[in-house]
Coordinates of C-alpha atoms and ligand atoms in Angstrom, one line a residue:
X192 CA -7.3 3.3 -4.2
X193 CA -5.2 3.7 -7.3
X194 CA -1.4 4.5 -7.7
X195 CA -0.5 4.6 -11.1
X196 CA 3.6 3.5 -10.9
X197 CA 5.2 5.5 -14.0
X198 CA 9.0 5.4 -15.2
X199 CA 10.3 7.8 -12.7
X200 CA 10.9 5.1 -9.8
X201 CA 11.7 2.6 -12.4
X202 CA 13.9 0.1 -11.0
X203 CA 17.6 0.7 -11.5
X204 CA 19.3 -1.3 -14.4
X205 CA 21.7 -3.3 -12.4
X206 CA 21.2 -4.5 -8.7
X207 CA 18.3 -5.7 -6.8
X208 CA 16.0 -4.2 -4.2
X209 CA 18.3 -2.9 -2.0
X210 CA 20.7 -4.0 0.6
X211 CA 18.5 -5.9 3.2
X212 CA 21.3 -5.1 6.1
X213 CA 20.9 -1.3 6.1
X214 CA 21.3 -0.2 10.0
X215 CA 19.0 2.7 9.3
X216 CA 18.2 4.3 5.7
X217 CA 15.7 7.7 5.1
X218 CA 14.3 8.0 1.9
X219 CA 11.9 11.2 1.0
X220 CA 8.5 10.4 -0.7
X221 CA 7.9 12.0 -4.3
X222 CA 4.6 13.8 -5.0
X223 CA 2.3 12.0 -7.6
X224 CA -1.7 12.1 -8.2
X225 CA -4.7 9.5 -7.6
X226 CA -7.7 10.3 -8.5
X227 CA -8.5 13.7 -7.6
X228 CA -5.7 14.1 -4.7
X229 CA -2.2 14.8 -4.4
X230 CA -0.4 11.6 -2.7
X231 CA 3.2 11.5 -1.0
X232 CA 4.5 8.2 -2.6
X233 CA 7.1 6.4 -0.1
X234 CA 7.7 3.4 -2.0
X235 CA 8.8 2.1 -4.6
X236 CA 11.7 4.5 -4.7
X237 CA 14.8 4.3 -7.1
X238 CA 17.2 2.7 -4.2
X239 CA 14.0 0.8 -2.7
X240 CA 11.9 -1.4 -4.2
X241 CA 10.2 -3.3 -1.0
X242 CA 10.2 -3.7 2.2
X243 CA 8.9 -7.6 2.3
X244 CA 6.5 -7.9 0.5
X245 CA 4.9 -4.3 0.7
X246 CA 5.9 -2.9 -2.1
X247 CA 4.3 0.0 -2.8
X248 CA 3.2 3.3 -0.2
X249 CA 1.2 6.1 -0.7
X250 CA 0.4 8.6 1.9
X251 CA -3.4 10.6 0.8
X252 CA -4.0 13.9 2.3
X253 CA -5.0 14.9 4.6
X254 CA -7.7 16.9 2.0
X255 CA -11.1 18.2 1.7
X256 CA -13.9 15.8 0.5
X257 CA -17.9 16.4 -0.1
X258 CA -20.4 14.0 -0.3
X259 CA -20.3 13.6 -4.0
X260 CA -16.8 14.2 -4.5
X261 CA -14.4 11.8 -3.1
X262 CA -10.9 10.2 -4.1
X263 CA -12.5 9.8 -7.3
X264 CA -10.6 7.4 -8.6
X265 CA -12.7 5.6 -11.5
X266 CA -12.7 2.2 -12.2
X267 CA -8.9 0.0 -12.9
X268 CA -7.6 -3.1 -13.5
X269 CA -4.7 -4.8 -10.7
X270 CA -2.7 -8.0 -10.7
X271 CA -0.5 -10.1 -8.6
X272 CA -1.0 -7.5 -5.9
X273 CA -3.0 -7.0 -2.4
X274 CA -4.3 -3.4 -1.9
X275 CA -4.2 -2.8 1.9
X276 CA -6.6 0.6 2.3
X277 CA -6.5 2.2 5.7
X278 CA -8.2 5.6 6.8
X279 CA -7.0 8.0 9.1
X280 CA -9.6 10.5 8.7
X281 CA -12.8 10.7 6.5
X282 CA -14.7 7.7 5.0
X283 CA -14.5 6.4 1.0
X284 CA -16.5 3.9 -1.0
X285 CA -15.0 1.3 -2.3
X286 CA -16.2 -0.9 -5.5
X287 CA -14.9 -4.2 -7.2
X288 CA -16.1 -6.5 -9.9
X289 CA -16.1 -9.2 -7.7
X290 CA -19.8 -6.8 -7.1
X291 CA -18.3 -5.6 -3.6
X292 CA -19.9 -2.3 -2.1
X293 CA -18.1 -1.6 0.3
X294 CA -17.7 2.2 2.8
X295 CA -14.3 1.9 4.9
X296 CA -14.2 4.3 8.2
X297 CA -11.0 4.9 10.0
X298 CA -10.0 1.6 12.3
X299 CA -11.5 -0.4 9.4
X300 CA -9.4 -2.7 6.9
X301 CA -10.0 -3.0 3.3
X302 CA -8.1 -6.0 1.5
X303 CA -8.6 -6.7 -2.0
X304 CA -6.2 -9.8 -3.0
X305 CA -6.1 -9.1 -6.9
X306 CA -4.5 -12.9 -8.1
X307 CA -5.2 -13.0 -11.9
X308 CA -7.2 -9.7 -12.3
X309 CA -9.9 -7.6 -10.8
X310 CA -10.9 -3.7 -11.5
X311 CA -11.9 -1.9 -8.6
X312 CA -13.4 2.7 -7.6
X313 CA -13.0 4.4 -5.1
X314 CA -15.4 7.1 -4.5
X315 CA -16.9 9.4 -2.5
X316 CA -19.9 8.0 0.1
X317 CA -22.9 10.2 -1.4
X318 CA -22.6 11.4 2.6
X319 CA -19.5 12.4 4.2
X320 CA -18.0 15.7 3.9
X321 CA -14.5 16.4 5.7
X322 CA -10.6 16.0 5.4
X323 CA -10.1 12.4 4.1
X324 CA -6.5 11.3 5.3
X325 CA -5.2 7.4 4.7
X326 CA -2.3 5.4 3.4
X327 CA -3.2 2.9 0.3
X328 CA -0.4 -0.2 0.8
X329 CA 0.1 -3.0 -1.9
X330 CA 1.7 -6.3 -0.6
X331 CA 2.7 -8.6 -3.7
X332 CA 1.7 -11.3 -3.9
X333 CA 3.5 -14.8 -3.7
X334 CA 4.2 -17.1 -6.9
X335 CA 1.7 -19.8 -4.8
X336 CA -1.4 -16.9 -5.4
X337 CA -0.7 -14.6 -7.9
X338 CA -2.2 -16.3 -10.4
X339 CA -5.3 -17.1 -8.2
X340 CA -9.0 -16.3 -8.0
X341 CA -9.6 -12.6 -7.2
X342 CA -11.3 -11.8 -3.5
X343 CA -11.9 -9.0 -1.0
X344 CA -11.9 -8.6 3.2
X345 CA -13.2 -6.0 5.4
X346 CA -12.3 -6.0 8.9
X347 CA -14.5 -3.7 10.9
X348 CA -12.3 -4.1 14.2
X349 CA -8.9 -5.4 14.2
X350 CA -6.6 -5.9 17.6
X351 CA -4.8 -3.3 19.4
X352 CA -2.0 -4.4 22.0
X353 CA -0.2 -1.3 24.0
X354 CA 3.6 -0.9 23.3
X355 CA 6.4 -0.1 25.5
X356 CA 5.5 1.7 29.1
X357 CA 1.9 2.4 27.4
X358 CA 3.8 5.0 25.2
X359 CA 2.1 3.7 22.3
X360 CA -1.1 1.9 21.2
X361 CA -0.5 -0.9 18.0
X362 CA -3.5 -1.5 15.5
X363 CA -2.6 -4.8 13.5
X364 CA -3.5 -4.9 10.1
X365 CA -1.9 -7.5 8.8
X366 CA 0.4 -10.2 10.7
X367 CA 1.6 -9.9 13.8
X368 CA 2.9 -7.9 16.4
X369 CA 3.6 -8.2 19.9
X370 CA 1.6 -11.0 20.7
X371 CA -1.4 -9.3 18.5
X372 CA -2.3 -10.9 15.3
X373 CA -5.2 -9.9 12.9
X374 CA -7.3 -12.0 11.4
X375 CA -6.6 -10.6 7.8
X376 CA -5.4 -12.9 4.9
X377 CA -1.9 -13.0 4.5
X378 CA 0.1 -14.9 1.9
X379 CA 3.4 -14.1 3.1
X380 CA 5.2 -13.7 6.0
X381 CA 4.7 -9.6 6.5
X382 CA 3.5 -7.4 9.3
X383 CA 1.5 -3.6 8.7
X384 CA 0.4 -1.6 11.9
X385 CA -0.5 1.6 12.9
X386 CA 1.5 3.1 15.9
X387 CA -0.1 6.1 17.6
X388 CA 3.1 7.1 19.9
X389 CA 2.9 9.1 22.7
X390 CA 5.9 11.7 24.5
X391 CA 8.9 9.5 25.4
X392 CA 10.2 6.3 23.5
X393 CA 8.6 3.8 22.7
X394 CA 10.7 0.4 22.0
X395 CA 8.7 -1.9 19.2
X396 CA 10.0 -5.5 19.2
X397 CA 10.8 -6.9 15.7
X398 CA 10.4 -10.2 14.2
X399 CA 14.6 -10.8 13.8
X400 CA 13.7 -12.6 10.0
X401 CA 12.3 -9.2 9.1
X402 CA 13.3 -6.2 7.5
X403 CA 10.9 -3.2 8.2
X404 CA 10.0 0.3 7.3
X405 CA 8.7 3.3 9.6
X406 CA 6.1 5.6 7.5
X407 CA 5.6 8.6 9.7
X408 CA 2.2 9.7 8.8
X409 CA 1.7 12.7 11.2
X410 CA 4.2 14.7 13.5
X411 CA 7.9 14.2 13.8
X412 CA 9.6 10.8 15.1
X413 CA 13.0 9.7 15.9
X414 CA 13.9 6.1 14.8
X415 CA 16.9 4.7 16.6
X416 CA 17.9 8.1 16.9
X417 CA 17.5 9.9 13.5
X418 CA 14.7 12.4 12.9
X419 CA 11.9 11.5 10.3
X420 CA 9.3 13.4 9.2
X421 CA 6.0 12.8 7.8
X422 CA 6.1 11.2 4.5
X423 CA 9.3 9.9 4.9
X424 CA 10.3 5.6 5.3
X425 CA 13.0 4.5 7.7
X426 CA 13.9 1.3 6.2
X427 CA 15.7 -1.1 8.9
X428 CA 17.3 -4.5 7.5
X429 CA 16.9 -7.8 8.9
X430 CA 18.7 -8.8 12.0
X431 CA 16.9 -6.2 14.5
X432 CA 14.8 -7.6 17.7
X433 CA 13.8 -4.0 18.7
X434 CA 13.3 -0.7 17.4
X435 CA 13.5 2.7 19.5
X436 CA 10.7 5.5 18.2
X437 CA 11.2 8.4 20.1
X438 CA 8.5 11.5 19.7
X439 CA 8.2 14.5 22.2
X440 CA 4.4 15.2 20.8
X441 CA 1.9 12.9 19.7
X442 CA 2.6 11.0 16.4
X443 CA 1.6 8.9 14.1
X444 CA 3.5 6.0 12.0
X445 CA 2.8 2.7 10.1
X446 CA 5.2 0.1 10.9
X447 CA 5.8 -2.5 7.8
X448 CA 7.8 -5.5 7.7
X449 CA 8.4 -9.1 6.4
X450 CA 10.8 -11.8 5.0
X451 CA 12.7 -10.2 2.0
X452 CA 10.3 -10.4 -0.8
X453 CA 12.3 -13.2 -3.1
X454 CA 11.1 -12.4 -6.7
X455 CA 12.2 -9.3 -8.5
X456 CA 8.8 -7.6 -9.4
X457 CA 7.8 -5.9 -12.7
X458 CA 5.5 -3.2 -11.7
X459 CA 4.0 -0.6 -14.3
X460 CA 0.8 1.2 -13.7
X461 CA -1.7 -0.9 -11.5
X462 CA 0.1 -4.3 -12.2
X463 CA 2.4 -6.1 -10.3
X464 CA 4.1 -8.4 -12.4
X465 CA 7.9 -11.2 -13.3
X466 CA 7.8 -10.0 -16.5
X467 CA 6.9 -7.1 -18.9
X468 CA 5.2 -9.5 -21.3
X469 CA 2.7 -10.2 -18.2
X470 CA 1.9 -6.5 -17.9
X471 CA 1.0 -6.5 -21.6
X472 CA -0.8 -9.5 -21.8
X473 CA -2.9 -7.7 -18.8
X474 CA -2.8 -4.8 -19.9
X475 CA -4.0 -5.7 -23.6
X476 CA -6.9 -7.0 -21.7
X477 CA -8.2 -4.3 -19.8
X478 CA -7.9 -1.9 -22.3
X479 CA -9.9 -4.7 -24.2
X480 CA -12.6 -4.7 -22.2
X481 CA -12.1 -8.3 -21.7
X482 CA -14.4 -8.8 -18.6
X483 CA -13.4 -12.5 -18.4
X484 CA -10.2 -11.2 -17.1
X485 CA -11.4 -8.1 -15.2
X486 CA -14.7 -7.7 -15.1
X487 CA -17.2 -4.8 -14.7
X488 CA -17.5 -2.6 -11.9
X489 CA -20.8 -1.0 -11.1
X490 CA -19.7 2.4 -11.0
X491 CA -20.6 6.2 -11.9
X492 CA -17.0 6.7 -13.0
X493 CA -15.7 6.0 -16.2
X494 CA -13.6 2.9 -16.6
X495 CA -9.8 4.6 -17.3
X496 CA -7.6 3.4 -20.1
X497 CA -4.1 4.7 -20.1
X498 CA -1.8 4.3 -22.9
X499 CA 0.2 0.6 -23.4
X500 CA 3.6 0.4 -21.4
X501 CA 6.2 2.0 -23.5
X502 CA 7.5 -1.7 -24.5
X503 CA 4.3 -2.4 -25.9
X504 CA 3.9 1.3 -28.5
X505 CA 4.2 1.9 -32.2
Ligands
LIG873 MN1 -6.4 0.5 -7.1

């Protein structure tokens, strides 16, 4: 799924990504579109660009869907980035021009590593109808495979471990946690799960070298003691062995972490970028219809073709 990045959580002129020692720092989401939905967008924000490598956080839904009309995003280019796609509710087609057809059902993983380019729909399934409810993730990626071959992972079941006094039940997407690691590619050190928390606290042991970030996707949560609601990130810095999530009904969270992402990212639209002549060159490229760099992707939806970056007009 598609999250166009426009000026309004540009990155601030001076400063870097944010003070990775932060005891404990709530940021609201900001509403935005993909495809045919409204999204809550939790990262990047103004005052925080990443959280590891994850840099970028959309919460979808929950909303109705039919069988023939889905997310509906049509087909677009990425770059430099890893789309990590995870359902809460519903199902959606994905499509790549690496020729991938793929339907992802909650529990399931999609991972699309974009290296040098690939264009990629999602759609609806041509048969579910319901509330389709998710989070689309992007992890950038390193200097070592930015620049490499496209590819794409499903994981139909990934490993669950029980947390605290069985107050909460862990799904690992990516990395490790708790003694649970998932098989999906990873190429940095980073960590994504999906914590359903039950009453009481629940005490999640952190990797000390990360920093991470609570999205509360459903219900209301304290973390280390200050409330969060649905939509918004707790960011935590590095330095933490544990975190207390305290919920007195059922909830639902991702947890995200890794090593300080080292690179200061250039992201505009679906690329993830060092520089803005990179976005252009890309961008130039896909609006080309240069299929060398991104090629076709067999889909019902027509390709989309926003204007150049504001660097690259007149
Ligand atoms: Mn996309």
């Amino acid at each position: 799924m598609s999250g166009p990045v426009t000026t309004e959580d540009e990155a601030p002129a001076e400063g870097g990504c944010g003070d990775t020692h932060r005891e404990l720092e709530v940021t609201d989401p900001h509403e935005a579109q993909v495809g045919r939905f409204r999204v809550r967008r939790a990262l990047p924000r103004r005052a925080r660009r990443t959280v590891g490598s994850w840099c970028f956080v959309d919460l979808m839904g929950p909303a109705e869907v039919t069988a023939d009309r889905g997310l509906d995003v049509p087909p677009h280019p990425h770059i430099g980035l890893q789309t990590v796609t995870w359902l809460i509710a519903g199902e959606g087609l994905h499509r790549d021009s690496l020729g991938t057809e793929q339907v992802l059902a909650p529990g399931q993983l999609n991972l699309m590593s974009a290296g040098r380019g690939i264009a990629h729909s999602e759609e609806a399934t041509g048969r579910y109808a319901g509330p389709l409810q998710g989070v689309q993730l992007w992890v950038a990626q390193p200097e070592v495979t930015r620049h490499g071959e496209p590819a794409f992972e499903h994981h139909a079941e990934l490993p669950q471990v029980e947390l605290g006094s069985a107050t909460a039940t862990a799904t690992v997407l990516v990395g490790e946690l708790a003694g649970a690691a998932s098989p999906a590619r990873r190429d940095t050190d980073h960590l994504g799960a999906d914590l359903q928390l039950r009453p009481g606290t629940t005490v999640v042991p952190l990797e000390q070298a990360h920093e991470h970030a609570v999205l509360v996707v459903d219900g209301a949560v304290e973390v280390a003691g200050t409330a969060v609601h649905a939509g918004q990130l707790a960011y935590v810095g590095v330095g933490h062995d544990e975190l207390p999530l305290s919920v007195h009904e059922p909830a639902r969270v991702m947890l995200l972490g890794g090593v300080p992402f080292p690179d200061r990212l250039v992201m505009w639209w679906n690329y993830v970028a060092r520089s803005q002549d990179e976005v252009t060159e890309a961008h130039r490229a896909w609006a080309s219809g240069d299929e060398q760099r991104f090629g076709p992707v067999a889909s019902p939806l027509a390709r989309t073709v926003p204007d150049p970056p504001p660097w690259d007009r007149g």
